[in-house]
Amino acid sequence: MEWGRFGLGEVLAVLSGKGGTGKTSVCAGIASALAEAGRKVLCVDCDVGLRNLDISLGLADGCALSFLDVVSGSYDLSQAARHPLYPSLFFLTAPMNCPVERIDVGAFCAMLRQARQEFDFVLLDSPAGVDAGFRLVSAAAGRFLLVTGFGPASVRDAARVGELLELQGKQDVRLIVNRVDREMLSTVRITIDDVMDDAGLPLAGIIPEDPCVTLAASFGKPLLRYAPRCPAAKACRRIAKRVQGFHEPIALR
């Protein structure tokens, strides 16, 4: 078994230090892959004010409760939106008109404790950076997938997020290097090992640059249904297997 032995009720935060890493599309891809594998999954968009997870999940045309609706007690967790293509995938969006600083961290964590009783995996799509949204998510999650590009600014920011999580006593932190272009890596003479060393974190997976990610969002479909055999979709499935605790080689293909 690899990192993260499978266990029910896992809460994973998908984070990034810098915007533009493709964190939200990675979160949606992994969630879809887990649901595809038969796991019961709850996706929570925690990017208050800038929510986009519904687009990557192919749910932009539907209605969904916000997690604040559930946290406040106005609605029950069982009323989370069910994905029309993945019956075991559920979704809560982020509130639009409530500053994240006003969200009760204790009540948010209590909602997720309940979610752990009902779902195999809960994925939190965190806002980029290390502000109040990061603090909300990091308080609630037990495992972390930190998405970075291979550029120096993105890797430096990922390293900083990793340091902050370590200061909080968080230990299950793994790196995902996204939007990897093999030719660009060769041109700038950077390897994935270099990225791991600079970020100071072990690797959960590599996702290649793939135009299908943008095309799927543009057509309002989840990536794994729009282009199930594209390189990015295959990479998300490999990461999902590793998240479940199965041995899966890390490769860029």
Short mmCIF file of C-alpha atoms in Angstrom, two decimals:
data_model
loop_
_atom_site.label_atom_id
_atom_site.label_comp_id
_atom_site.label_asym_id
_atom_site.label_seq_id
_atom_site.Cartn_x
_atom_site.Cartn_y
_atom_site.Cartn_z
CA MET A 1 0.00 0.00 0.00
CA GLU A 2 1.17 3.51 -0.82
CA TRP A 3 0.62 6.74 1.09
CA GLY A 4 -2.84 7.17 2.58
CA ARG A 5 -4.21 3.74 3.45
CA PHE A 6 -7.85 3.65 2.49
CA GLY A 7 -10.18 4.53 5.31
CA LEU A 8 -13.75 5.81 5.47
CA GLY A 9 -14.45 9.40 6.28
CA GLU A 10 -11.31 10.99 4.86
CA VAL A 11 -11.29 14.80 4.60
CA LEU A 12 -8.79 16.03 2.01
CA ALA A 13 -8.01 19.67 1.29
CA VAL A 14 -6.81 20.57 -2.20
CA LEU A 15 -4.61 23.65 -1.81
CA SER A 16 -2.27 25.88 -3.74
CA GLY A 17 0.01 28.68 -2.74
CA LYS A 18 -0.45 30.58 -5.97
CA GLY A 19 -3.47 31.16 -8.19
CA GLY A 20 -3.47 29.70 -11.69
CA THR A 21 -2.08 26.28 -10.81
CA GLY A 22 -5.26 24.50 -11.90
CA LYS A 23 -6.12 23.47 -8.34
CA THR A 24 -9.88 23.50 -8.89
CA SER A 25 -9.74 21.35 -12.02
CA VAL A 26 -7.47 18.91 -10.15
CA CYS A 27 -9.94 18.75 -7.25
CA ALA A 28 -12.82 18.05 -9.65
CA GLY A 29 -10.83 15.43 -11.56
CA ILE A 30 -9.85 13.51 -8.43
CA ALA A 31 -13.40 13.69 -7.04
CA SER A 32 -14.82 12.37 -10.31
CA ALA A 33 -12.27 9.56 -10.37
CA LEU A 34 -13.13 8.54 -6.80
CA ALA A 35 -16.84 8.54 -7.63
CA GLU A 36 -16.10 6.59 -10.80
CA ALA A 37 -14.40 3.99 -8.58
CA GLY A 38 -17.58 3.64 -6.52
CA ARG A 39 -16.65 5.82 -3.55
CA LYS A 40 -19.24 8.15 -2.03
CA VAL A 41 -17.75 11.64 -2.34
CA LEU A 42 -18.67 15.11 -1.16
CA CYS A 43 -17.02 18.08 -2.90
CA VAL A 44 -17.08 21.39 -1.05
CA ASP A 45 -16.12 24.63 -2.78
CA CYS A 46 -14.43 26.69 -0.05
CA ASP A 47 -13.33 29.55 -2.30
CA VAL A 48 -15.74 32.08 -0.81
CA GLY A 49 -16.54 34.86 -3.30
CA LEU A 50 -14.66 33.27 -6.23
CA ARG A 51 -16.35 29.89 -6.56
CA ASN A 52 -15.64 27.89 -9.72
CA LEU A 53 -15.67 24.25 -8.69
CA ASP A 54 -19.14 23.80 -10.18
CA ILE A 55 -17.73 24.61 -13.63
CA SER A 56 -14.99 21.96 -13.41
CA LEU A 57 -17.50 19.41 -12.13
CA GLY A 58 -19.89 20.13 -14.99
CA LEU A 59 -22.54 21.53 -12.63
CA ALA A 60 -22.58 25.19 -13.66
CA ASP A 61 -26.16 24.96 -14.96
CA GLY A 62 -27.55 23.37 -11.80
CA CYS A 63 -28.55 24.67 -8.40
CA ALA A 64 -26.60 23.81 -5.27
CA LEU A 65 -26.71 24.66 -1.61
CA SER A 66 -23.77 26.53 -0.17
CA PHE A 67 -21.87 24.93 2.67
CA LEU A 68 -22.96 27.90 4.80
CA ASP A 69 -26.59 26.84 4.33
CA VAL A 70 -25.68 23.55 6.01
CA VAL A 71 -23.33 25.04 8.61
CA SER A 72 -26.05 27.46 9.74
CA GLY A 73 -28.55 24.63 10.16
CA SER A 74 -30.93 25.93 7.49
CA TYR A 75 -30.51 22.75 5.45
CA ASP A 76 -29.33 19.22 6.06
CA LEU A 77 -26.19 17.67 4.59
CA SER A 78 -28.39 15.10 2.86
CA GLN A 79 -29.70 17.92 0.64
CA ALA A 80 -26.33 18.50 -1.05
CA ALA A 81 -26.61 18.50 -4.85
CA ARG A 82 -26.18 15.07 -6.44
CA HIS A 83 -24.16 14.92 -9.66
CA PRO A 84 -26.32 13.78 -12.61
CA LEU A 85 -23.52 11.67 -14.13
CA TYR A 86 -21.90 10.37 -10.94
CA PRO A 87 -24.66 9.25 -8.53
CA SER A 88 -22.19 8.87 -5.64
CA LEU A 89 -20.77 12.40 -6.04
CA PHE A 90 -22.35 15.28 -4.10
CA PHE A 91 -21.58 19.00 -4.07
CA LEU A 92 -21.83 22.05 -1.83
CA THR A 93 -20.90 25.40 -3.31
CA ALA A 94 -19.31 28.39 -1.56
CA PRO A 95 -21.39 31.28 -0.22
CA MET A 96 -21.12 34.53 -2.14
CA ASN A 97 -22.21 37.20 0.30
CA CYS A 98 -20.51 36.23 3.53
CA PRO A 99 -16.89 37.20 4.26
CA VAL A 100 -14.90 34.10 5.06
CA GLU A 101 -13.74 35.72 8.32
CA ARG A 102 -17.34 35.58 9.58
CA ILE A 103 -17.70 31.83 9.06
CA ASP A 104 -17.67 29.91 12.34
CA VAL A 105 -14.70 27.53 12.10
CA GLY A 106 -16.11 25.31 14.83
CA ALA A 107 -19.45 24.94 13.06
CA PHE A 108 -17.69 24.26 9.75
CA CYS A 109 -15.61 21.51 11.37
CA ALA A 110 -18.76 20.08 12.98
CA MET A 111 -20.40 19.82 9.53
CA LEU A 112 -17.38 17.93 8.24
CA ARG A 113 -17.41 15.58 11.22
CA GLN A 114 -20.96 14.70 10.23
CA ALA A 115 -19.87 14.36 6.59
CA ARG A 116 -17.23 11.82 7.62
CA GLN A 117 -20.04 9.60 8.87
CA GLU A 118 -21.82 9.73 5.50
CA PHE A 119 -19.10 9.91 2.86
CA ASP A 120 -15.98 7.93 2.02
CA PHE A 121 -14.14 11.08 0.95
CA VAL A 122 -14.77 14.79 1.45
CA LEU A 123 -12.72 17.03 -0.84
CA LEU A 124 -12.33 20.70 0.07
CA ASP A 125 -11.38 23.04 -2.77
CA SER A 126 -9.46 25.72 -0.88
CA PRO A 127 -8.87 29.28 -2.11
CA ALA A 128 -5.33 29.99 -3.24
CA GLY A 129 -3.01 31.65 -0.75
CA VAL A 130 -2.74 31.58 3.02
CA ASP A 131 -5.46 33.96 4.18
CA ALA A 132 -8.65 33.25 6.16
CA GLY A 133 -9.91 30.67 3.63
CA PHE A 134 -6.72 28.68 4.02
CA ARG A 135 -7.03 28.79 7.80
CA LEU A 136 -10.65 27.59 7.63
CA VAL A 137 -9.77 24.61 5.44
CA SER A 138 -6.54 23.68 7.19
CA ALA A 139 -8.35 23.54 10.54
CA ALA A 140 -10.85 21.04 9.15
CA ALA A 141 -8.83 18.66 6.97
CA GLY A 142 -6.67 15.73 7.92
CA ARG A 143 -4.90 15.20 4.60
CA PHE A 144 -3.66 17.72 2.05
CA LEU A 145 -2.95 17.72 -1.68
CA LEU A 146 -0.86 20.77 -2.55
CA VAL A 147 -1.08 21.69 -6.23
CA THR A 148 1.80 23.56 -7.86
CA GLY A 149 3.17 24.35 -11.28
CA PHE A 150 6.85 23.87 -12.02
CA GLY A 151 7.72 27.56 -12.24
CA PRO A 152 9.91 28.98 -9.46
CA ALA A 153 7.27 31.35 -8.04
CA SER A 154 4.65 28.60 -7.85
CA VAL A 155 7.09 26.16 -6.20
CA ARG A 156 8.22 28.78 -3.68
CA ASP A 157 4.61 29.48 -2.73
CA ALA A 158 3.92 25.76 -2.39
CA ALA A 159 6.90 25.44 -0.07
CA ARG A 160 5.52 28.24 2.10
CA VAL A 161 2.11 26.56 2.34
CA GLY A 162 3.84 23.33 3.29
CA GLU A 163 5.76 25.13 6.03
CA LEU A 164 2.58 26.66 7.44
CA LEU A 165 0.84 23.29 7.49
CA GLU A 166 3.83 21.79 9.27
CA LEU A 167 3.63 24.53 11.90
CA GLN A 168 0.01 23.49 12.46
CA GLY A 169 1.12 19.93 13.06
CA LYS A 170 -0.25 18.64 9.75
CA GLN A 171 1.70 15.65 8.48
CA ASP A 172 -0.24 14.14 5.55
CA VAL A 173 0.79 16.69 2.91
CA ARG A 174 1.59 15.58 -0.64
CA LEU A 175 2.51 17.52 -3.76
CA ILE A 176 0.77 17.42 -7.14
CA VAL A 177 2.73 19.01 -9.99
CA ASN A 178 0.13 20.18 -12.51
CA ARG A 179 0.23 21.39 -16.11
CA VAL A 180 3.59 19.77 -16.74
CA ASP A 181 5.03 20.32 -20.21
CA ARG A 182 7.83 17.86 -20.93
CA GLU A 183 9.46 20.09 -23.55
CA MET A 184 9.36 23.12 -21.26
CA LEU A 185 10.93 21.12 -18.44
CA SER A 186 13.73 20.15 -20.78
CA THR A 187 14.19 23.73 -21.97
CA VAL A 188 14.51 25.19 -18.48
CA ARG A 189 16.44 22.14 -17.26
CA ILE A 190 14.11 21.37 -14.38
CA THR A 191 13.09 17.89 -13.24
CA ILE A 192 10.17 16.81 -11.09
CA ASP A 193 12.73 15.81 -8.47
CA ASP A 194 13.93 19.43 -8.45
CA VAL A 195 10.36 20.61 -7.80
CA MET A 196 9.96 18.11 -4.96
CA ASP A 197 13.27 19.17 -3.41
CA ASP A 198 12.46 22.88 -3.63
CA ALA A 199 8.96 22.40 -2.21
CA GLY A 200 10.24 20.04 0.47
CA LEU A 201 7.31 17.66 0.01
CA PRO A 202 6.75 14.11 -1.26
CA LEU A 203 4.89 13.59 -4.50
CA ALA A 204 1.29 12.41 -4.94
CA GLY A 205 1.19 12.75 -8.70
CA ILE A 206 1.98 14.56 -11.93
CA ILE A 207 -0.62 15.93 -14.34
CA PRO A 208 0.46 16.94 -17.85
CA GLU A 209 -0.60 20.07 -19.68
CA ASP A 210 -3.75 19.09 -21.52
CA PRO A 211 -6.11 21.29 -23.60
CA CYS A 212 -8.97 18.91 -22.80
CA VAL A 213 -9.19 20.44 -19.31
CA THR A 214 -10.17 23.83 -20.74
CA LEU A 215 -12.37 22.30 -23.42
CA ALA A 216 -14.31 20.20 -20.92
CA ALA A 217 -15.04 23.26 -18.76
CA SER A 218 -16.04 25.27 -21.84
CA PHE A 219 -18.56 22.61 -22.85
CA GLY A 220 -19.86 22.27 -19.29
CA LYS A 221 -18.77 18.67 -18.78
CA PRO A 222 -16.54 16.95 -16.23
CA LEU A 223 -13.15 16.15 -17.72
CA LEU A 224 -13.39 12.39 -17.13
CA ARG A 225 -16.61 12.23 -19.15
CA TYR A 226 -15.62 14.72 -21.84
CA ALA A 227 -12.29 13.07 -22.64
CA PRO A 228 -11.93 9.90 -20.53
CA ARG A 229 -8.68 8.81 -22.21
CA CYS A 230 -6.91 12.17 -22.29
CA PRO A 231 -3.60 12.45 -20.38
CA ALA A 232 -5.00 14.69 -17.61
CA ALA A 233 -7.96 12.35 -16.98
CA LYS A 234 -5.63 9.35 -16.73
CA ALA A 235 -3.41 11.28 -14.30
CA CYS A 236 -6.40 12.14 -12.08
CA ARG A 237 -7.37 8.48 -11.95
CA ARG A 238 -3.85 7.51 -10.94
CA ILE A 239 -3.85 10.08 -8.13
CA ALA A 240 -7.29 8.90 -6.98
CA LYS A 241 -5.93 5.35 -6.71
CA ARG A 242 -3.03 6.58 -4.60
CA VAL A 243 -5.43 8.58 -2.41
CA GLN A 244 -7.31 5.33 -1.76
CA GLY A 245 -4.07 3.66 -0.74
CA PHE A 246 -3.42 1.53 -3.81
CA HIS A 247 0.01 1.16 -5.36
CA GLU A 248 0.11 3.22 -8.56
CA PRO A 249 3.36 4.28 -10.25
CA ILE A 250 3.84 8.01 -10.76
CA ALA A 251 4.41 8.77 -14.42
CA LEU A 252 3.94 11.53 -16.98
CA ARG A 253 2.05 9.88 -19.80
#
